[in-house]
XYZ file of C-alpha atoms in Angstrom:
185
model
C 0.000 0.000 0.000
C 1.484 3.335 -1.017
C 1.191 6.400 1.099
C -0.281 9.536 -0.319
C 1.965 12.557 -0.517
C 1.732 14.840 2.471
C -0.572 17.760 1.874
C 1.326 21.067 2.028
C 0.735 23.261 5.054
C -1.838 26.008 4.460
C -0.659 29.605 4.238
C -0.639 31.728 7.385
C -3.150 34.562 7.502
C -1.653 37.650 9.176
C -4.473 40.075 9.932
C -3.922 43.825 10.426
C -5.956 45.363 13.257
C -6.054 48.795 11.631
C -5.458 50.263 8.186
C -2.362 52.124 9.386
C 1.252 51.227 8.626
C 2.405 53.293 11.599
C 0.187 51.935 14.379
C -1.186 48.425 14.041
C -0.820 44.850 15.181
C -0.224 42.013 12.729
C -0.978 38.500 13.958
C -2.228 35.055 13.023
C -5.389 33.543 14.527
C -3.586 31.294 17.019
C -1.239 34.155 18.090
C 1.838 32.104 17.210
C 3.229 35.185 15.452
C 2.442 38.702 16.681
C 4.052 41.902 15.426
C 3.307 45.302 16.918
C 3.992 48.334 14.729
C 3.858 51.515 16.769
C 4.739 55.194 16.377
C 4.618 56.960 19.736
C 3.441 60.545 19.911
C 6.616 61.575 21.766
C 8.723 60.135 18.860
C 6.536 60.904 15.818
C 9.368 60.253 13.336
C 10.278 56.744 14.534
C 8.139 53.671 13.937
C 9.133 50.664 16.030
C 8.421 47.083 15.001
C 8.218 44.711 17.941
C 7.839 40.941 17.884
C 5.838 39.395 20.724
C 6.825 35.949 21.989
C 3.611 34.556 23.441
C 5.244 31.700 25.369
C 7.801 33.810 27.243
C 5.624 36.959 27.185
C 8.595 38.891 25.925
C 8.412 41.837 23.519
C 11.544 42.210 21.396
C 12.382 45.199 19.196
C 13.322 43.869 15.751
C 13.510 47.113 13.753
C 12.965 50.843 13.695
C 12.024 53.000 10.725
C 12.903 56.694 10.857
C 10.852 59.057 8.728
C 12.817 61.307 6.379
C 14.075 64.346 8.277
C 13.605 66.732 5.348
C 11.713 66.605 2.025
C 14.815 65.572 0.014
C 16.061 63.044 2.568
C 15.358 59.339 2.690
C 13.853 57.035 5.318
C 16.302 55.070 7.415
C 16.025 51.584 8.901
C 17.708 50.044 11.931
C 17.480 46.248 12.056
C 18.206 44.398 15.267
C 17.243 46.905 17.939
C 18.813 49.836 19.754
C 22.505 48.923 19.280
C 22.367 48.425 15.526
C 23.412 50.897 12.843
C 20.992 53.021 10.830
C 20.986 52.365 7.071
C 19.134 54.140 4.298
C 15.958 52.383 3.238
C 17.392 52.185 -0.304
C 20.183 49.943 1.026
C 17.652 47.544 2.555
C 15.160 47.751 -0.343
C 16.448 48.063 -3.894
C 14.087 49.704 -6.391
C 14.178 48.086 -9.831
C 13.411 49.791 -13.149
C 10.254 47.680 -13.678
C 8.731 48.979 -10.437
C 9.491 45.915 -8.288
C 11.323 46.250 -4.987
C 13.903 43.629 -3.948
C 15.518 42.757 -0.631
C 17.877 40.054 0.645
C 17.041 37.965 3.713
C 19.514 37.088 6.456
C 19.970 33.664 4.813
C 20.999 35.284 1.513
C 17.765 34.530 -0.379
C 16.615 37.409 -2.591
C 12.923 38.357 -2.650
C 10.931 40.968 -4.537
C 7.646 42.788 -3.908
C 5.730 43.133 -7.144
C 2.150 43.651 -8.303
C 0.096 40.637 -9.378
C -3.441 41.330 -10.528
C -3.323 44.692 -8.776
C -2.267 43.221 -5.400
C 1.124 43.413 -3.748
C 2.839 40.007 -3.857
C 6.175 38.682 -2.592
C 8.096 36.472 -5.017
C 11.512 34.840 -5.031
C 13.717 37.060 -7.178
C 15.258 34.008 -8.852
C 11.877 32.869 -10.233
C 11.338 34.218 -13.722
C 8.327 32.072 -14.676
C 5.448 33.639 -16.555
C 3.088 33.249 -13.583
C 5.237 32.631 -10.497
C 3.481 31.519 -7.323
C 3.782 34.261 -4.655
C 5.191 33.473 -1.209
C 3.114 36.254 0.334
C 0.162 38.242 -0.928
C -1.473 41.365 0.505
C -5.277 41.515 0.592
C -6.606 45.049 1.268
C -9.397 45.858 3.701
C -13.011 46.162 2.619
C -15.606 48.650 3.853
C -19.383 48.545 4.137
C -20.702 50.435 1.092
C -17.104 51.571 0.360
C -17.397 54.265 3.021
C -18.389 53.023 6.476
C -16.559 50.850 8.972
C -14.377 47.999 7.798
C -16.284 44.849 6.962
C -13.060 42.900 6.478
C -9.606 43.744 7.824
C -6.565 43.752 5.554
C -4.450 40.633 5.744
C -1.199 39.199 4.504
C -1.244 35.613 3.235
C 2.187 34.035 3.882
C 3.223 30.580 2.728
C 5.159 28.381 5.208
C 8.298 28.575 3.000
C 8.596 32.300 3.814
C 8.328 31.933 7.609
C 12.143 31.851 7.947
C 12.344 35.441 6.665
C 9.186 36.630 8.424
C 10.763 39.514 10.380
C 12.305 41.043 7.265
C 9.155 40.294 5.265
C 7.093 42.410 7.684
C 9.696 45.220 7.699
C 9.941 45.270 3.899
C 6.145 45.232 3.530
C 5.823 48.269 5.820
C 8.456 50.199 3.856
C 6.933 49.308 0.474
C 3.399 50.131 1.613
C 4.473 53.458 3.143
C 6.141 54.440 -0.146
C 3.065 53.386 -2.102
C 0.699 55.347 0.136
C 2.834 58.470 -0.042
C 3.087 58.266 -3.839
C 6.789 57.450 -4.051
C 6.452 53.959 -5.532
């Protein structure tokens, strides 16, 4: 008797609590992964991205994003907490001529944020297929009658293969979405 192939794990559904990229919480249903994105009023130019470990009840700072100090300046990113060095966002995210944005994970794998059917999707940069399967896909929020309260929160669908680069995936998504919302994409 032959065994059937193991069914692949379903994608994780990271739901955003608000429609903000400066103050929100991103988590899965079982709270295995929780990210808190917060911009405090006493530091309006710095957005902190914290990762919550549910088992140890520990909140760890994984990155900070500093808003551009002047109109001609660029956003800066600090990965790894308070002791790390600030780098320009363009060093972390590389803008390509076709409009895609690429970044390299800690393991050396290169990823790119691109549009697929009008939605932001994360792909492996090495995949050049005609219709590559995205590792992560952003689904925007929906409103009642396009105006009232949200009927469905925005969410990020992440495949299990991308969980190893989840911290940088969240950071890169926030940077890409902020640029898109401010018309710089």
